[in-house]
Amino acid sequence: MTTLKQRLVSRIRGLGPVTVADFMSEALAARPNSYYRSGDPLGASGDFITAPEISQMFGEMIGVWLAERWQAIGSPSRVMLVELGPGRGTLLADALRATRKVAGFHEAIELHLVEINETLRQTQAKAITTLTPHWHSSFNELPSSDVPLLLVANEFFDALPIRQLQRGERDWHERLIDVVDEDLRFVLSPGSSPLAALLPRDTASAKPGDIAEVSPASLALMQAIAERIARRRGAALIVDYGRAGALGPSLQAVANHRRAEPLAAPGEADLSALVDFATLARVADQAGAAVFGPVGQGAFLTALGIELRAKALKAKGGKDIDAALARLIAPEQMGTLFKALAVIDKNQSPPAGFA
Ligand code: SAH
Protein backbone atom coordinates (compact mmCIF):
# COMPACT_ATOMS: atom_id res chain seq x y z
CA MET A 1 0.00 0.00 0.00
CA THR A 2 1.29 3.50 -0.76
CA THR A 3 2.10 5.34 2.40
CA LEU A 4 0.04 8.39 3.25
CA LYS A 5 3.13 10.51 2.69
CA GLN A 6 3.61 9.20 -0.86
CA ARG A 7 -0.06 9.79 -1.53
CA LEU A 8 0.11 13.37 -0.27
CA VAL A 9 3.29 14.07 -2.23
CA SER A 10 1.73 12.98 -5.53
CA ARG A 11 -1.50 14.83 -4.80
CA ILE A 12 0.41 18.05 -4.05
CA ARG A 13 2.60 17.64 -7.15
CA GLY A 14 -0.52 17.26 -9.29
CA LEU A 15 -2.91 19.72 -7.68
CA GLY A 16 -0.81 22.13 -5.63
CA PRO A 17 -0.31 22.70 -1.89
CA VAL A 18 -2.93 21.44 0.60
CA THR A 19 -4.33 23.16 3.69
CA VAL A 20 -3.37 22.03 7.20
CA ALA A 21 -6.97 20.76 7.49
CA ASP A 22 -6.60 18.56 4.39
CA PHE A 23 -3.32 17.25 5.76
CA MET A 24 -4.85 16.47 9.18
CA SER A 25 -7.85 14.78 7.64
CA GLU A 26 -5.66 12.53 5.44
CA ALA A 27 -3.26 11.77 8.30
CA LEU A 28 -5.93 11.06 10.92
CA ALA A 29 -9.16 9.85 9.38
CA ALA A 30 -9.80 9.84 5.63
CA ARG A 31 -7.85 6.74 4.48
CA PRO A 32 -7.81 3.13 5.63
CA ASN A 33 -4.23 3.67 6.87
CA SER A 34 -4.94 7.01 8.58
CA TYR A 35 -3.90 7.19 12.23
CA TYR A 36 -7.32 6.82 13.86
CA ARG A 37 -8.67 4.19 11.49
CA SER A 38 -7.21 1.09 13.15
CA GLY A 39 -5.11 -0.04 16.10
CA ASP A 40 -5.35 1.35 19.63
CA PRO A 41 -3.43 4.60 20.16
CA LEU A 42 -4.28 4.81 23.88
CA GLY A 43 -2.52 3.72 27.03
CA ALA A 44 1.01 3.15 28.26
CA SER A 45 1.93 0.99 25.27
CA GLY A 46 0.25 3.40 22.82
CA ASP A 47 0.91 7.04 22.03
CA PHE A 48 -0.98 8.94 24.74
CA ILE A 49 -3.13 8.56 27.88
CA THR A 50 -6.47 10.25 28.44
CA ALA A 51 -8.41 11.16 31.60
CA PRO A 52 -10.73 8.09 31.63
CA GLU A 53 -7.65 5.86 31.32
CA ILE A 54 -6.03 7.59 34.30
CA SER A 55 -8.84 6.80 36.73
CA GLN A 56 -12.37 5.44 36.93
CA MET A 57 -13.26 8.62 38.86
CA PHE A 58 -13.35 10.67 35.64
CA GLY A 59 -16.05 8.60 33.92
CA GLU A 60 -17.97 8.29 37.20
CA MET A 61 -18.19 12.06 37.60
CA ILE A 62 -19.33 12.45 34.01
CA GLY A 63 -21.95 9.74 34.57
CA VAL A 64 -23.30 11.68 37.53
CA TRP A 65 -23.39 14.84 35.40
CA LEU A 66 -25.30 13.10 32.60
CA ALA A 67 -27.83 11.47 34.94
CA GLU A 68 -28.39 14.82 36.64
CA ARG A 69 -29.08 16.45 33.23
CA TRP A 70 -31.48 13.64 32.33
CA GLN A 71 -33.41 14.49 35.49
CA ALA A 72 -33.15 18.22 34.73
CA ILE A 73 -35.06 17.70 31.49
CA GLY A 74 -37.78 15.76 33.32
CA SER A 75 -36.45 12.16 33.25
CA PRO A 76 -37.81 11.45 29.74
CA SER A 77 -38.65 7.80 29.05
CA ARG A 78 -36.36 7.87 26.00
CA VAL A 79 -33.06 9.68 25.60
CA MET A 80 -30.30 9.37 23.03
CA LEU A 81 -26.91 9.07 24.75
CA VAL A 82 -24.09 9.82 22.32
CA GLU A 83 -20.35 9.67 22.85
CA LEU A 84 -18.04 11.12 20.22
CA GLY A 85 -14.77 9.18 20.00
CA PRO A 86 -15.25 6.78 22.94
CA GLY A 87 -11.71 5.35 22.78
CA ARG A 88 -11.68 2.11 24.78
CA GLY A 89 -15.20 2.70 26.11
CA THR A 90 -13.79 3.28 29.59
CA LEU A 91 -15.55 6.59 30.25
CA LEU A 92 -18.96 5.13 29.37
CA ALA A 93 -18.40 1.90 31.28
CA ASP A 94 -17.53 3.92 34.41
CA ALA A 95 -20.38 6.40 33.82
CA LEU A 96 -22.94 3.61 33.44
CA ARG A 97 -21.70 1.72 36.50
CA ALA A 98 -21.87 4.90 38.59
CA THR A 99 -25.48 5.59 37.55
CA ARG A 100 -27.00 2.12 37.54
CA LYS A 101 -29.10 2.96 40.62
CA VAL A 102 -30.66 6.08 39.08
CA ALA A 103 -34.22 4.81 38.65
CA GLY A 104 -35.30 4.65 35.02
CA PHE A 105 -32.13 6.20 33.57
CA HIS A 106 -30.58 3.16 31.87
CA GLU A 107 -33.96 1.93 30.66
CA ALA A 108 -34.40 5.26 28.84
CA ILE A 109 -31.02 5.22 27.09
CA GLU A 110 -30.58 4.56 23.39
CA LEU A 111 -26.77 4.40 23.07
CA HIS A 112 -24.96 5.76 20.00
CA LEU A 113 -21.19 5.80 19.56
CA VAL A 114 -19.42 7.87 16.91
CA GLU A 115 -16.19 6.04 16.12
CA ILE A 116 -14.18 5.44 12.92
CA ASN A 117 -11.73 2.93 14.38
CA GLU A 118 -12.69 -0.76 13.95
CA THR A 119 -10.25 -1.96 16.63
CA LEU A 120 -11.65 0.50 19.15
CA ARG A 121 -15.25 -0.35 18.22
CA GLN A 122 -14.51 -3.92 19.26
CA THR A 123 -12.91 -2.78 22.52
CA GLN A 124 -15.95 -0.57 23.18
CA ALA A 125 -18.31 -3.48 22.57
CA LYS A 126 -16.44 -5.50 25.21
CA ALA A 127 -16.32 -2.64 27.73
CA ILE A 128 -20.02 -1.74 27.52
CA THR A 129 -21.87 -4.83 28.64
CA THR A 130 -25.17 -3.58 30.00
CA LEU A 131 -26.47 -1.67 26.95
CA THR A 132 -26.28 -2.35 23.21
CA PRO A 133 -24.51 0.44 21.32
CA HIS A 134 -25.16 1.56 17.74
CA TRP A 135 -22.05 2.74 15.92
CA HIS A 136 -21.75 5.60 13.43
CA SER A 137 -18.87 7.24 11.60
CA SER A 138 -19.98 10.82 12.18
CA PHE A 139 -22.44 12.88 14.20
CA ASN A 140 -24.42 13.61 11.04
CA GLU A 141 -25.15 9.89 10.61
CA LEU A 142 -27.17 9.70 13.85
CA PRO A 143 -30.80 8.83 13.18
CA SER A 144 -33.05 11.87 13.08
CA SER A 145 -35.31 11.52 16.07
CA ASP A 146 -37.42 13.59 18.42
CA VAL A 147 -35.91 12.22 21.62
CA PRO A 148 -33.67 14.47 23.75
CA LEU A 149 -29.91 14.20 23.32
CA LEU A 150 -27.24 13.67 25.95
CA LEU A 151 -23.76 13.93 24.45
CA VAL A 152 -20.24 13.64 25.78
CA ALA A 153 -16.93 14.15 23.98
CA ASN A 154 -13.58 13.86 25.74
CA GLU A 155 -10.48 14.59 23.67
CA PHE A 156 -12.45 14.44 20.43
CA PHE A 157 -12.54 18.05 19.17
CA ASP A 158 -8.73 18.34 19.42
CA ALA A 159 -8.40 15.77 16.63
CA LEU A 160 -10.65 17.67 14.20
CA PRO A 161 -8.92 19.48 11.33
CA ILE A 162 -7.81 23.09 11.76
CA ARG A 163 -6.56 25.69 9.28
CA GLN A 164 -3.68 28.01 10.08
CA LEU A 165 -3.20 31.64 9.09
CA GLN A 166 0.00 33.62 9.37
CA ARG A 167 0.07 37.39 9.66
CA GLY A 168 2.08 39.17 6.95
CA GLU A 169 3.03 42.86 6.86
CA ARG A 170 -0.48 43.88 5.82
CA ASP A 171 -2.78 40.88 5.86
CA TRP A 172 -3.20 37.20 6.66
CA HIS A 173 -1.90 34.36 4.48
CA GLU A 174 -2.85 30.72 4.83
CA ARG A 175 -0.22 28.23 5.95
CA LEU A 176 -0.21 25.43 3.39
CA ILE A 177 1.77 22.26 2.93
CA ASP A 178 3.88 21.85 -0.20
CA VAL A 179 6.54 19.43 -1.43
CA VAL A 180 10.09 20.79 -1.21
CA ASP A 181 12.96 18.43 -2.10
CA GLU A 182 10.79 15.30 -1.69
CA ASP A 183 9.64 16.44 1.76
CA LEU A 184 6.45 17.99 3.08
CA ARG A 185 7.04 21.60 4.21
CA PHE A 186 4.98 24.54 5.41
CA VAL A 187 4.66 27.39 2.90
CA LEU A 188 2.45 30.51 2.78
CA SER A 189 -0.30 31.28 0.28
CA PRO A 190 0.90 34.18 -1.86
CA GLY A 191 -2.43 36.03 -1.78
CA SER A 192 -4.27 37.18 1.33
CA SER A 193 -6.69 34.64 2.82
CA PRO A 194 -10.46 35.22 2.99
CA LEU A 195 -10.48 33.01 6.12
CA ALA A 196 -9.15 36.04 7.99
CA ALA A 197 -12.77 37.22 8.17
CA LEU A 198 -13.45 34.31 10.57
CA LEU A 199 -10.76 35.24 13.07
CA PRO A 200 -11.82 36.43 16.52
CA ARG A 201 -11.40 40.13 17.28
CA ASP A 202 -8.41 39.67 19.58
CA THR A 203 -6.30 38.71 16.55
CA ALA A 204 -6.42 42.36 15.44
CA SER A 205 -3.30 42.93 17.58
CA ALA A 206 -1.33 40.28 15.66
CA LYS A 207 2.19 41.14 14.54
CA PRO A 208 3.86 39.93 11.34
CA GLY A 209 4.75 36.25 11.76
CA ASP A 210 2.00 35.51 14.32
CA ILE A 211 -0.09 32.41 13.64
CA ALA A 212 -3.82 31.99 14.25
CA GLU A 213 -5.94 28.86 13.91
CA VAL A 214 -9.54 28.25 12.89
CA SER A 215 -11.37 24.93 12.82
CA PRO A 216 -14.36 25.09 10.46
CA ALA A 217 -14.99 21.36 11.05
CA SER A 218 -15.27 21.87 14.83
CA LEU A 219 -17.56 24.86 14.43
CA ALA A 220 -19.85 22.97 12.03
CA LEU A 221 -20.03 20.03 14.46
CA MET A 222 -20.77 22.34 17.41
CA GLN A 223 -23.52 24.03 15.43
CA ALA A 224 -25.13 20.69 14.55
CA ILE A 225 -25.05 19.57 18.21
CA ALA A 226 -26.39 22.86 19.55
CA GLU A 227 -29.19 23.06 16.96
CA ARG A 228 -30.31 19.57 17.82
CA ILE A 229 -30.26 20.32 21.54
CA ALA A 230 -32.14 23.60 21.09
CA ARG A 231 -34.83 21.81 19.05
CA ARG A 232 -35.13 18.46 20.87
CA ARG A 233 -33.86 19.34 24.35
CA GLY A 234 -30.76 17.84 25.90
CA ALA A 235 -27.23 18.56 27.08
CA ALA A 236 -23.71 18.20 25.71
CA LEU A 237 -20.47 18.12 27.69
CA ILE A 238 -17.24 18.78 25.83
CA VAL A 239 -13.92 18.24 27.61
CA ASP A 240 -10.63 18.96 25.92
CA TYR A 241 -7.48 20.96 26.17
CA GLY A 242 -8.22 24.54 25.31
CA ARG A 243 -6.41 27.53 23.89
CA ALA A 244 -5.88 30.69 25.88
CA GLY A 245 -6.31 33.49 23.34
CA ALA A 246 -6.57 33.18 19.60
CA LEU A 247 -2.90 33.61 18.67
CA GLY A 248 -0.12 31.04 18.57
CA PRO A 249 0.25 27.77 16.67
CA SER A 250 -0.89 24.70 18.60
CA LEU A 251 -0.80 21.92 16.01
CA GLN A 252 1.29 19.13 17.49
CA ALA A 253 2.21 15.54 16.82
CA VAL A 254 2.70 12.89 19.50
CA ALA A 255 4.01 9.37 19.08
CA ASN A 256 5.09 7.02 21.88
CA HIS A 257 4.28 9.70 24.48
CA ARG A 258 6.79 12.07 22.83
CA ARG A 259 6.49 15.17 20.71
CA ALA A 260 7.08 14.44 17.03
CA GLU A 261 7.40 16.58 13.89
CA PRO A 262 3.80 17.01 12.51
CA LEU A 263 4.71 16.68 8.82
CA ALA A 264 7.30 13.88 9.16
CA ALA A 265 5.21 10.74 9.05
CA PRO A 266 1.48 11.32 8.39
CA GLY A 267 -0.61 8.46 9.75
CA GLU A 268 2.02 7.32 12.23
CA ALA A 269 1.61 9.99 14.92
CA ASP A 270 -1.39 11.55 16.62
CA LEU A 271 -2.05 15.11 15.52
CA SER A 272 -4.00 17.52 17.65
CA ALA A 273 -4.63 21.21 18.18
CA LEU A 274 -5.85 23.17 21.19
CA VAL A 275 -9.61 23.67 21.16
CA ASP A 276 -10.95 27.21 20.72
CA PHE A 277 -13.72 27.03 23.34
CA ALA A 278 -14.57 30.74 23.09
CA THR A 279 -15.58 30.40 19.44
CA LEU A 280 -17.34 27.05 20.02
CA ALA A 281 -19.37 28.76 22.76
CA ARG A 282 -20.32 31.61 20.39
CA VAL A 283 -21.45 29.16 17.73
CA ALA A 284 -23.60 27.20 20.22
CA ASP A 285 -25.14 30.41 21.50
CA GLN A 286 -25.97 31.58 17.97
CA ALA A 287 -27.56 28.18 17.29
CA GLY A 288 -30.05 28.90 20.09
CA ALA A 289 -28.60 26.85 22.97
CA ALA A 290 -27.48 27.97 26.44
CA VAL A 291 -23.75 27.71 27.12
CA PHE A 292 -21.89 27.23 30.42
CA GLY A 293 -18.12 27.44 30.80
CA PRO A 294 -15.51 26.78 29.74
CA VAL A 295 -14.24 26.05 33.25
CA GLY A 296 -11.04 24.20 34.14
CA GLN A 297 -11.32 20.42 34.38
CA GLY A 298 -10.06 20.64 37.98
CA ALA A 299 -12.81 23.06 39.05
CA PHE A 300 -15.44 21.06 37.17
CA LEU A 301 -14.53 17.69 38.71
CA THR A 302 -14.10 19.21 42.17
CA ALA A 303 -17.57 20.78 42.02
CA LEU A 304 -18.98 17.37 41.09
CA GLY A 305 -17.43 15.81 44.20
CA ILE A 306 -14.39 13.96 42.88
CA GLU A 307 -12.50 14.50 46.16
CA LEU A 308 -15.20 12.70 48.15
CA ARG A 309 -15.15 9.88 45.60
CA ALA A 310 -11.36 9.63 45.96
CA LYS A 311 -11.75 9.36 49.75
CA ALA A 312 -14.31 6.58 49.39
CA LEU A 313 -12.11 4.65 46.96
CA LYS A 314 -9.12 4.98 49.30
CA ALA A 315 -11.19 3.75 52.23
CA LYS A 316 -12.00 0.67 50.15
CA GLY A 317 -8.28 0.07 49.61
CA GLY A 318 -7.95 1.65 46.16
CA LYS A 319 -4.36 2.13 45.02
CA ASP A 320 -2.67 5.28 43.64
CA ILE A 321 -5.86 7.28 44.12
CA ASP A 322 -4.11 10.47 45.27
CA ALA A 323 -1.77 10.47 42.30
CA ALA A 324 -4.64 9.94 39.87
CA LEU A 325 -6.69 12.66 41.54
CA ALA A 326 -3.78 15.10 41.30
CA ARG A 327 -3.26 14.29 37.64
CA LEU A 328 -6.89 15.02 36.86
CA ILE A 329 -7.42 18.19 38.91
CA ALA A 330 -4.10 19.84 39.88
CA PRO A 331 -3.56 23.15 38.06
CA GLU A 332 -0.04 22.17 37.01
CA GLN A 333 -1.34 18.88 35.56
CA MET A 334 -4.67 18.56 33.69
CA GLY A 335 -6.67 20.86 35.99
CA THR A 336 -6.54 24.12 34.07
CA LEU A 337 -5.22 23.32 30.59
CA PHE A 338 -8.17 20.95 30.12
CA LYS A 339 -11.55 22.63 30.09
CA ALA A 340 -15.20 21.64 30.22
CA LEU A 341 -17.98 23.31 28.23
CA ALA A 342 -21.69 22.55 28.61
CA VAL A 343 -24.32 23.22 25.95
CA ILE A 344 -27.96 22.77 27.04
CA ASP A 345 -31.40 23.81 25.89
CA LYS A 346 -32.77 27.02 27.35
CA ASN A 347 -35.56 25.38 29.39
CA GLN A 348 -33.46 23.68 32.06
CA SER A 349 -31.67 24.68 35.26
CA PRO A 350 -27.91 25.46 35.18
CA PRO A 351 -25.81 22.28 35.08
CA ALA A 352 -23.64 21.06 37.97
CA GLY A 353 -19.94 21.91 37.84
CA PHE A 354 -20.17 25.36 36.25
CA ALA A 355 -20.83 27.64 39.25
N1 SAH B 1 -12.59 9.78 24.43
C1 SAH B 1 -11.57 8.75 24.55
C2 SAH B 1 -10.63 8.66 23.34
C3 SAH B 1 -9.96 9.92 22.89
S1 SAH B 1 -8.95 9.66 21.45
C4 SAH B 1 -10.78 8.97 25.82
O1 SAH B 1 -10.90 10.03 26.41
O2 SAH B 1 -10.02 8.07 26.20
C5 SAH B 1 -10.02 10.17 20.13
C6 SAH B 1 -11.15 9.20 19.83
O3 SAH B 1 -11.90 9.71 18.73
C7 SAH B 1 -10.73 7.80 19.40
O4 SAH B 1 -11.71 6.89 19.83
C8 SAH B 1 -10.68 7.94 17.89
O5 SAH B 1 -10.68 6.70 17.23
C9 SAH B 1 -11.90 8.78 17.64
N2 SAH B 1 -11.85 9.60 16.43
C10 SAH B 1 -10.84 10.41 16.03
N3 SAH B 1 -11.17 11.09 14.92
C11 SAH B 1 -12.44 10.73 14.62
C12 SAH B 1 -13.37 11.13 13.60
N4 SAH B 1 -13.03 12.00 12.66
N5 SAH B 1 -14.59 10.56 13.61
C13 SAH B 1 -14.94 9.68 14.57
N6 SAH B 1 -14.12 9.26 15.56
C14 SAH B 1 -12.88 9.79 15.59
CSV table of N, CA and C in Angstrom, one decimal, residues 16 20 82-83 92 162 176 179 187 207 223 276 339 345:
chain,number,residue,atom,x,y,z
A,16,GLY,N,-1.3,21.0,-6.4
A,16,GLY,CA,-0.8,22.1,-5.6
A,16,GLY,C,-0.9,21.9,-4.1
A,20,VAL,N,-3.7,22.8,6.0
A,20,VAL,CA,-3.4,22.0,7.2
A,20,VAL,C,-4.6,21.1,7.5
A,82,VAL,N,-25.1,9.9,23.4
A,82,VAL,CA,-24.1,9.8,22.3
A,82,VAL,C,-22.7,10.1,22.9
A,83,GLU,N,-21.7,9.3,22.6
A,83,GLU,CA,-20.3,9.7,22.9
A,83,GLU,C,-19.6,9.8,21.5
A,92,LEU,N,-17.6,5.6,29.3
A,92,LEU,CA,-19.0,5.1,29.4
A,92,LEU,C,-19.2,4.0,30.4
A,162,ILE,N,-7.9,21.6,11.6
A,162,ILE,CA,-7.8,23.1,11.8
A,162,ILE,C,-7.1,23.7,10.5
A,176,LEU,N,0.1,26.6,4.2
A,176,LEU,CA,-0.2,25.4,3.4
A,176,LEU,C,0.9,24.4,3.5
A,179,VAL,N,5.4,20.4,-1.3
A,179,VAL,CA,6.5,19.4,-1.4
A,179,VAL,C,7.8,20.2,-1.8
A,187,VAL,N,4.4,26.2,3.7
A,187,VAL,CA,4.7,27.4,2.9
A,187,VAL,C,3.5,28.4,3.2
A,207,LYS,N,1.0,40.5,15.2
A,207,LYS,CA,2.2,41.1,14.5
A,207,LYS,C,2.6,40.2,13.4
A,223,GLN,N,-22.2,23.5,15.9
A,223,GLN,CA,-23.5,24.0,15.4
A,223,GLN,C,-24.6,22.9,15.3
A,276,ASP,N,-10.6,25.8,20.5
A,276,ASP,CA,-10.9,27.2,20.7
A,276,ASP,C,-12.4,27.3,21.3
A,339,LYS,N,-10.4,21.8,29.7
A,339,LYS,CA,-11.6,22.6,30.1
A,339,LYS,C,-12.8,21.9,29.8
A,345,ASP,N,-30.3,23.0,26.4
A,345,ASP,CA,-31.4,23.8,25.9
A,345,ASP,C,-31.8,24.9,26.9
